mmCIF file of C-alpha atoms in Angstrom:
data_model
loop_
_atom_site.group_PDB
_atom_site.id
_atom_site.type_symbol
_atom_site.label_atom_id
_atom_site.label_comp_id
_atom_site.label_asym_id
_atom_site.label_seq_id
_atom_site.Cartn_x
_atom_site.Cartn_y
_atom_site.Cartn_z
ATOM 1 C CA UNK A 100 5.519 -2.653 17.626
ATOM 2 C CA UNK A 101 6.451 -0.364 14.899
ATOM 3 C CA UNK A 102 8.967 -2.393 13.487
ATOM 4 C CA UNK A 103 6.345 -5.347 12.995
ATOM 5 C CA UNK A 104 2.994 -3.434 12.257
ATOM 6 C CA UNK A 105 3.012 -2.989 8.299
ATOM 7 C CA UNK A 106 0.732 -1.712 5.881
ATOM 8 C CA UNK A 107 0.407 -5.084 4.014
ATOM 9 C CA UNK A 108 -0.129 -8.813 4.698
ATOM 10 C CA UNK A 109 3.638 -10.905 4.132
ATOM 11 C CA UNK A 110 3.995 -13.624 2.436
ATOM 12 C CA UNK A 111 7.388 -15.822 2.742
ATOM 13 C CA UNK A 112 8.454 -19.131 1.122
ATOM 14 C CA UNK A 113 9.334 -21.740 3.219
ATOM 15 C CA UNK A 114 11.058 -25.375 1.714
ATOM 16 C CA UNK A 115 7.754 -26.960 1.935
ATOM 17 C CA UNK A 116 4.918 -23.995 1.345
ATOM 18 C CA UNK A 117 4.533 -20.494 2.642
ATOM 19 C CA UNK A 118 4.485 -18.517 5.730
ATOM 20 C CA UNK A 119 1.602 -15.905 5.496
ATOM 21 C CA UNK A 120 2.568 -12.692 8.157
ATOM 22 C CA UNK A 121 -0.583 -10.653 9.245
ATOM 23 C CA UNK A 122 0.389 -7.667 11.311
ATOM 24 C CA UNK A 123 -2.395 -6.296 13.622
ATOM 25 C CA UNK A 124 -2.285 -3.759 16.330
ATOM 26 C CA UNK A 125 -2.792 -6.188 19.137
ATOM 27 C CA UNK A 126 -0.992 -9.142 17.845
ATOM 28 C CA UNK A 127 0.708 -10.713 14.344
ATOM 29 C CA UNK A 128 -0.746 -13.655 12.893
ATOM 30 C CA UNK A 129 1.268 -16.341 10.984
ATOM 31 C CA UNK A 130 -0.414 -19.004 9.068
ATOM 32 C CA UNK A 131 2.339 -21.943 7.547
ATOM 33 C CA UNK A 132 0.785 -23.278 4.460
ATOM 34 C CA UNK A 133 2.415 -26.185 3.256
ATOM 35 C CA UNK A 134 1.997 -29.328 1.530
ATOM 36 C CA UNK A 135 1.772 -32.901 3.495
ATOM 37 C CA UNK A 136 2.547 -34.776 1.010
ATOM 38 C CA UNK A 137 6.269 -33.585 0.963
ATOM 39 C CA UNK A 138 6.567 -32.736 5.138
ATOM 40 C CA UNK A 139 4.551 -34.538 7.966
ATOM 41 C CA UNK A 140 2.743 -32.249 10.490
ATOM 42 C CA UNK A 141 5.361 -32.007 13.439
ATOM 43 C CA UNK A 142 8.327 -31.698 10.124
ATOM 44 C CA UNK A 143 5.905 -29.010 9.375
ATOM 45 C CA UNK A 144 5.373 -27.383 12.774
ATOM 46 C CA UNK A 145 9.611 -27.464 13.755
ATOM 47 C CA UNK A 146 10.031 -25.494 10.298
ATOM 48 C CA UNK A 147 7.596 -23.051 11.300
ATOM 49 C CA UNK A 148 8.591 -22.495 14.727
ATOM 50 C CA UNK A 149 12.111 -22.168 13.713
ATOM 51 C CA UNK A 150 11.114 -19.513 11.237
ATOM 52 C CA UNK A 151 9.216 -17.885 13.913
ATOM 53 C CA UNK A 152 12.652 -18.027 16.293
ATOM 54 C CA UNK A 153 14.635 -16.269 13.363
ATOM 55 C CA UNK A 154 12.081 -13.778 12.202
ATOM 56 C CA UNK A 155 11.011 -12.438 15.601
ATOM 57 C CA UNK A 156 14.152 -12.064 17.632
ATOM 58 C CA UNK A 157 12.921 -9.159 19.284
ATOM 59 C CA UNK A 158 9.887 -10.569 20.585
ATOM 60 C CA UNK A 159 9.951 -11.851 23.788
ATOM 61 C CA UNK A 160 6.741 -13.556 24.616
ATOM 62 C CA UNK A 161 6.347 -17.146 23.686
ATOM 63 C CA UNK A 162 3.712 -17.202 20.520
ATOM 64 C CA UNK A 163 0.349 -19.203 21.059
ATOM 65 C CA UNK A 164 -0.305 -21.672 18.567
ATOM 66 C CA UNK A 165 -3.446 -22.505 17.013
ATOM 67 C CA UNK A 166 -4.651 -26.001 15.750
ATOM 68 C CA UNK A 167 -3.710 -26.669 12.205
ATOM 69 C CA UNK A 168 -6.768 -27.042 9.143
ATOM 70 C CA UNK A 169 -6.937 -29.023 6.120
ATOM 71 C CA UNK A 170 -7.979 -27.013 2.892
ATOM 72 C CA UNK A 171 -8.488 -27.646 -0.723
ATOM 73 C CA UNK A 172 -8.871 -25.557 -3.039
ATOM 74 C CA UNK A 173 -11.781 -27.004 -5.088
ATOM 75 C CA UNK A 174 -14.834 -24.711 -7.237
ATOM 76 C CA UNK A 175 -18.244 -25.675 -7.481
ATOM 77 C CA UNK A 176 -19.045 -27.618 -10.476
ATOM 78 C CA UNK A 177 -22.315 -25.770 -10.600
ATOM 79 C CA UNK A 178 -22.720 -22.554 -8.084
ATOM 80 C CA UNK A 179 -26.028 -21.737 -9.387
ATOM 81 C CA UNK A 180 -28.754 -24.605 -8.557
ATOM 82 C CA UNK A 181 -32.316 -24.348 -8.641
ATOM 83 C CA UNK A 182 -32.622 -21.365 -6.607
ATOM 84 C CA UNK A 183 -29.471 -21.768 -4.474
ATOM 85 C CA UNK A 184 -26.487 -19.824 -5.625
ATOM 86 C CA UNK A 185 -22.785 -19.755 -4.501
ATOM 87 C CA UNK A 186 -20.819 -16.713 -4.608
ATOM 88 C CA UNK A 187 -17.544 -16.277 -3.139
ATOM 89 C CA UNK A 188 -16.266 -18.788 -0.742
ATOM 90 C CA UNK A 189 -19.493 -20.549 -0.828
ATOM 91 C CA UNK A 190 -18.949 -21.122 -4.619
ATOM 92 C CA UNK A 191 -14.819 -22.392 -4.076
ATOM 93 C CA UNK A 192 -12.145 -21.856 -2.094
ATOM 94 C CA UNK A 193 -7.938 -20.133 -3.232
ATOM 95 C CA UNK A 194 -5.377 -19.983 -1.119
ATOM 96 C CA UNK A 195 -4.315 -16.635 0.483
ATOM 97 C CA UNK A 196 -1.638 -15.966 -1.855
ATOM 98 C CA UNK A 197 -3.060 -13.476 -3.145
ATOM 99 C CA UNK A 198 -6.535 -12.155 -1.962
ATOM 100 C CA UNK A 199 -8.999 -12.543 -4.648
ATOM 101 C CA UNK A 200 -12.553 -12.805 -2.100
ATOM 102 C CA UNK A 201 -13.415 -9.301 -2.249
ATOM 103 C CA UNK A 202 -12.800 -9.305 -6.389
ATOM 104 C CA UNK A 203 -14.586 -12.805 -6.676
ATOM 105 C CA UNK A 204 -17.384 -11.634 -4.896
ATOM 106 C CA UNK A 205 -18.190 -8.387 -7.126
ATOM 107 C CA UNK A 206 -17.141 -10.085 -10.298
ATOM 108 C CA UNK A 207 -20.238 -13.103 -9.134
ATOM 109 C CA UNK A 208 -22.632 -10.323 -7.919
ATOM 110 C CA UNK A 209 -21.900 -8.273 -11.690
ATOM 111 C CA UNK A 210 -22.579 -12.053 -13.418
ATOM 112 C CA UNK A 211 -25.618 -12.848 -11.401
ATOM 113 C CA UNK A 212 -27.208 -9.469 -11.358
ATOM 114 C CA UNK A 213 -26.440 -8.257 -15.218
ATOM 115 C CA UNK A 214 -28.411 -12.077 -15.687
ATOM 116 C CA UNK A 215 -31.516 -10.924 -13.483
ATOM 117 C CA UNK A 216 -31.836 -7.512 -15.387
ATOM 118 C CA UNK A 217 -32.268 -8.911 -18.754
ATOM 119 C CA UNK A 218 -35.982 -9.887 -18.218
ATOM 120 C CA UNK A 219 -37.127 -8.784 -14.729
ATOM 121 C CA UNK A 220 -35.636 -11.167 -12.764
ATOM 122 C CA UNK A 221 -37.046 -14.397 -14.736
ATOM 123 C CA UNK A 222 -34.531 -16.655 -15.587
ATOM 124 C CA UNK A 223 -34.063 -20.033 -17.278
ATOM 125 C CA UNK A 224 -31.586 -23.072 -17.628
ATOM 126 C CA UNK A 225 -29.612 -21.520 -19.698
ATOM 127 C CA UNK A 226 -28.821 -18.311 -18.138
ATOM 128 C CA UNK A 227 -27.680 -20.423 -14.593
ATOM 129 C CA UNK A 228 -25.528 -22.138 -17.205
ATOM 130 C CA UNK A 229 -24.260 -18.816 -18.400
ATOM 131 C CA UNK A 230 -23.597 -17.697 -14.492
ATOM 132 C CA UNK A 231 -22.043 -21.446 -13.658
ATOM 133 C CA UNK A 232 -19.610 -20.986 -16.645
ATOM 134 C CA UNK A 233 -18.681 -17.378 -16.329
ATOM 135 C CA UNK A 234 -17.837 -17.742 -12.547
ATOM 136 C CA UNK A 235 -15.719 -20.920 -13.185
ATOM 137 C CA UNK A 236 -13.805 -19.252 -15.729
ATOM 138 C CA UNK A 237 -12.811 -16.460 -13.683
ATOM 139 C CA UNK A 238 -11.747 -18.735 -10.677
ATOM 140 C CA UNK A 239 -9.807 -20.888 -12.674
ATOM 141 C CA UNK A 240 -8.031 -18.013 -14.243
ATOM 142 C CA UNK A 241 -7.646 -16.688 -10.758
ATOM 143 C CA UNK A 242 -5.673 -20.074 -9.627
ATOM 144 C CA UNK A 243 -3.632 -20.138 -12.364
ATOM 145 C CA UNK A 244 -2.685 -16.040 -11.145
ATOM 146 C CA UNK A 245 -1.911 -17.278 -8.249
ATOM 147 C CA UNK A 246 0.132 -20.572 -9.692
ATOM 148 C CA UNK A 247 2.400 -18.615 -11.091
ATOM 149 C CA UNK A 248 3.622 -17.466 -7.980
ATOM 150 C CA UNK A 249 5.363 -21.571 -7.430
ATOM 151 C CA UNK A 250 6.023 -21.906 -11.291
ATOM 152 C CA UNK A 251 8.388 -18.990 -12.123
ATOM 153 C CA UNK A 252 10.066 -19.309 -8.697
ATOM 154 C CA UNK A 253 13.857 -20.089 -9.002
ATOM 155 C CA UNK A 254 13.448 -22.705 -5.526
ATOM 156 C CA UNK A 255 15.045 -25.411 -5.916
ATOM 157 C CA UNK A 256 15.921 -26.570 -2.049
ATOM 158 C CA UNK A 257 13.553 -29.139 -1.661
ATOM 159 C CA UNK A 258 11.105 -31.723 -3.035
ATOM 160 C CA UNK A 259 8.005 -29.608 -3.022
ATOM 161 C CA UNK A 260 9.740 -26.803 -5.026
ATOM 162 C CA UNK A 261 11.054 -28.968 -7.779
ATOM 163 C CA UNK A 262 7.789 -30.581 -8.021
ATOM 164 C CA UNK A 263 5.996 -26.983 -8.523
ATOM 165 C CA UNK A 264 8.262 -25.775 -10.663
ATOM 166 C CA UNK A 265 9.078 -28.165 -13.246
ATOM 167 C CA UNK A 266 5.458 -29.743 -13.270
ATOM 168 C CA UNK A 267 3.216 -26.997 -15.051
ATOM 169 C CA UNK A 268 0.183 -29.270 -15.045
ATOM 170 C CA UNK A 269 -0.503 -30.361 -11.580
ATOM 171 C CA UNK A 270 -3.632 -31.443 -9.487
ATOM 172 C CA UNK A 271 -3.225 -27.671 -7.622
ATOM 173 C CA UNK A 272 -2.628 -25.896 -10.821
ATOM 174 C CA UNK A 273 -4.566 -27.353 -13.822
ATOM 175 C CA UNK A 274 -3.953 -25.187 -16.559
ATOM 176 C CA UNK A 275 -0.818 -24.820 -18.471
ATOM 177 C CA UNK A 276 -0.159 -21.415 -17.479
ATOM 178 C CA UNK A 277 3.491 -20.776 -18.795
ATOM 179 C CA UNK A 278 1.608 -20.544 -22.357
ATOM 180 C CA UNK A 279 -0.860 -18.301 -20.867
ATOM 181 C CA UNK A 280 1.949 -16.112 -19.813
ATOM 182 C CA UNK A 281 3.988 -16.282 -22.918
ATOM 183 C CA UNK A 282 1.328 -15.809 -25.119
ATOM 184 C CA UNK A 283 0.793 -12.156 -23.789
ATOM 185 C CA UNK A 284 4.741 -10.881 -24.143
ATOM 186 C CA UNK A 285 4.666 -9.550 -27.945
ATOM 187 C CA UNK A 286 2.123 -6.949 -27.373
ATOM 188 C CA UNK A 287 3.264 -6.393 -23.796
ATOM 189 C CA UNK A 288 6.844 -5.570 -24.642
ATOM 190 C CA UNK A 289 5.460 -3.109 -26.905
ATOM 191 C CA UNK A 290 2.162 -1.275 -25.435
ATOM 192 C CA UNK A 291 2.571 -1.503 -22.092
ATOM 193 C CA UNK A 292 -0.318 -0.577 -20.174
ATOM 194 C CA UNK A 293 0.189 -0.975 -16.027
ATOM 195 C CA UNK A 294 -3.742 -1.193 -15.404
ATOM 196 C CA UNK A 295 -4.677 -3.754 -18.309
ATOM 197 C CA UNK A 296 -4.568 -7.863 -16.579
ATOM 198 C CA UNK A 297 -2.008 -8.353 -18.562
ATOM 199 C CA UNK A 298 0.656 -5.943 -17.075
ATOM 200 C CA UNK A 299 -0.415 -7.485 -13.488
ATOM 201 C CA UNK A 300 1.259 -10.808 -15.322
ATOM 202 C CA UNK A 301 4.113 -9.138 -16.447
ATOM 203 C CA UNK A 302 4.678 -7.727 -12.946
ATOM 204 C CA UNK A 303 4.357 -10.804 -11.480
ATOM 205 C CA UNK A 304 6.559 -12.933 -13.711
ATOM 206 C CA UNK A 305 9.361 -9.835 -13.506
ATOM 207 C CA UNK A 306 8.990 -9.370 -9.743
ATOM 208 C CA UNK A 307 10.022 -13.315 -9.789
ATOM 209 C CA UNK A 308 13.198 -12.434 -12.144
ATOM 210 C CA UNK A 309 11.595 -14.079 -14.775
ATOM 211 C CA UNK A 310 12.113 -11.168 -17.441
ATOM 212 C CA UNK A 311 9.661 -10.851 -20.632
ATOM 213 C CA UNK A 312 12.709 -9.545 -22.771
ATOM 214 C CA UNK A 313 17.013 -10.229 -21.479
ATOM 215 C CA UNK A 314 19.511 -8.262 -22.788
ATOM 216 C CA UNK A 315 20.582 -10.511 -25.759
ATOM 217 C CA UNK A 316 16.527 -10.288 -27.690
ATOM 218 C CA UNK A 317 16.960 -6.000 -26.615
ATOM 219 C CA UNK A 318 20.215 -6.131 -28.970
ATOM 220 C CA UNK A 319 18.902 -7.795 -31.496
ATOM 221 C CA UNK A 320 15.765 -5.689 -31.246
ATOM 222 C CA UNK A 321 18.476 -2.940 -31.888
ATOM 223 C CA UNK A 322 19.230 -4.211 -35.504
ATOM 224 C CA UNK A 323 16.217 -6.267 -36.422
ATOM 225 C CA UNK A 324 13.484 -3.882 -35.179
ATOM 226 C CA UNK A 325 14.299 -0.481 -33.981
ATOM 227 C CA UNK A 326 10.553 0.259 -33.388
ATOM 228 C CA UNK A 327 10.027 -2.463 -30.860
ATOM 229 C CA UNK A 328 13.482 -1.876 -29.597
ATOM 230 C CA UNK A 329 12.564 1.995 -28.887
ATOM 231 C CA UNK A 330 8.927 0.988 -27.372
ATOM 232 C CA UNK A 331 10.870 -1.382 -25.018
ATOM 233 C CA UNK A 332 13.251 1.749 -23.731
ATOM 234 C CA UNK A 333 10.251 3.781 -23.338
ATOM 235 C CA UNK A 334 8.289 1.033 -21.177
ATOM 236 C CA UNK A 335 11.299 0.926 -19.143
ATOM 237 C CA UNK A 336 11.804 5.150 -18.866
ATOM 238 C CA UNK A 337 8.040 5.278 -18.071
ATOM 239 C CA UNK A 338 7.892 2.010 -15.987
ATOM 240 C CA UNK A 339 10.498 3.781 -13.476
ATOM 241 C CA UNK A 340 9.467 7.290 -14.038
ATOM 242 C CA UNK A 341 6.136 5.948 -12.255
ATOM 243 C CA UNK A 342 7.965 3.818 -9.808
ATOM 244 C CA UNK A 343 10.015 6.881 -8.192
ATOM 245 C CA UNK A 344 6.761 9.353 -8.098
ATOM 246 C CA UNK A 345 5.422 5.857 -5.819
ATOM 247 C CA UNK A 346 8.316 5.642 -3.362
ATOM 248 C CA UNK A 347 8.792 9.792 -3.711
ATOM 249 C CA UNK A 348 4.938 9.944 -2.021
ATOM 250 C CA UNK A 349 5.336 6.902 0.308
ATOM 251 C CA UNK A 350 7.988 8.854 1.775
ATOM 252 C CA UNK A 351 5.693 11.590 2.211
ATOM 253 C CA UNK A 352 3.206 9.418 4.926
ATOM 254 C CA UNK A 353 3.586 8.747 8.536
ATOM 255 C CA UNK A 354 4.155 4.831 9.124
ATOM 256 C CA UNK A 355 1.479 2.386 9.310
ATOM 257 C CA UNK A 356 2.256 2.221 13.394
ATOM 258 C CA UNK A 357 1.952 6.195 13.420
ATOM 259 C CA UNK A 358 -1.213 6.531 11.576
ATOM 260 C CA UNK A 359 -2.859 3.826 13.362
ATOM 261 C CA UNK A 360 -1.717 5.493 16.428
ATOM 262 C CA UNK A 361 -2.934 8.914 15.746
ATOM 263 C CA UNK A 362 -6.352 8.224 13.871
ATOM 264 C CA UNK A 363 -7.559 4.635 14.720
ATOM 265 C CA UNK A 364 -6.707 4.477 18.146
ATOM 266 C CA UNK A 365 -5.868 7.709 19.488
ATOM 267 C CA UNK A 366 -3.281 6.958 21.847
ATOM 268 C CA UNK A 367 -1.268 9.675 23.176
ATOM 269 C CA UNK A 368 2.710 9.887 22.179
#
């Protein structure tokens, strides 16, 4: 059990989708999320079991499955109607990728109630168009996050890969998001600042080995433009200077299994 029970939900790429690893204290969930129009169910249920077989070798108990679901992720073209308004899931659904609920629902609470405040809670067309634009904005940003997770991936073992990778403008993804990436890197590259959205890209597309600046524009920086070239080192210098305090204090806590043992459940050892 310690082995399995982690601080933080997994998430693993399959040839046709994504294997999403929940660990709780009684049990670890696994949701397969994958795409039917490249794999048919029982393709898509031998792949999972298999990955099930080689990921839990240890475990000796035969795991339960659940029926599978069909989702979509879709947005309300207008969450706020007469006097009916959708926040959250109620307003659109994103896959688990990345979880977003908890951040869409304060970001549509902030919209809705900064609205209300303006004149006593009275309200007119306009405002609910306000709210119905703002929220759709922010959802469709949030998709696109969470496209780049299939667009800057380096998969190319199957049909659903090469489909999500070399098609930027797809019916899951809409926007063109490679531009909406690229379009942040000059100022990145040069002030860096880990809690601004656009680091969290920047993180994203390096933690995929898709790097804002290789080695051949850092030389050239070297000749061409010594003061970009010197912010870059620094980024880098402060960039791991930050990374080792992290894993220096991570050492410092018991494991998720021993914490949960100790505090939550307070089981003897």
């Amino acid at each position: 059990k310690e082995e399995d029970i982690k601080s933080y939900t997994s998430h693993i790429a399959l040839k046709n989708g994504w294997v999403q690893i929940i660990p709780l204290w009684d049990k670890t969930e696994l949701n397969y999320f994958y795409d039917n129009k490249f794999i048919n169910d029982d393709e898509a249920f031998f792949e999972f079991k298999e990955f099930i077989k080689n990921k839990f070798k240890h475990v000796t108990k035969p795991p339960k499955f659940i029926q599978k679901k069909r989702i979509n992720q879709r947005v309300c073209e207008e969450p706020w109607v007469k006097n009916v308004i959708g926040i959250g899931k109620s307003m659109g659904y994103l896959e688990p990728l990345v979880s977003f609920d908890k951040a869409i629902i304060t970001k549509n609470l902030i919209q809705l109630l900064g609205i209300l405040s303006l004149r006593n809670n009275i309200y007119s067309k306009i405002d609910q168009q306000r709210y119905n634009k703002n929220v759709t904005i922010l959802f469709n940003s949030l998709q696109n996050y969470i496209g780049l997770y299939y667009k800057l991936s380096g998969r190319e073992d199957s049909k659903y890969w090469i489909y999500n990778t070399m098609n930027l403008h797809s019916e899951i993804h809409s926007n063109n998001i490679a531009l909406d990436l690229f379009s942040y890197i000059p100022s990145i590259i040069t002030f860096y600042d880990i809690h601004k959205r656009e680091a969290s890209i920047v993180n994203l597309s390096i933690g995929m080995e898709h790097y804002p600046v290789n080695q051949l524009e850092f030389n050239y920086m070297a000749i061409n433009d010594l003061y970009r070239h010197q912010k870059v080192k620094e980024t880098h210098i402060n960039w791991t200077k930050t990374k080792n305090q992290i894993i220096t204090y991570l050492k410092t806590l018991p494991s998720p299994y021993k914490f949960l043992k100790e505090n939550i459940y307070n089981l003897d050892t």
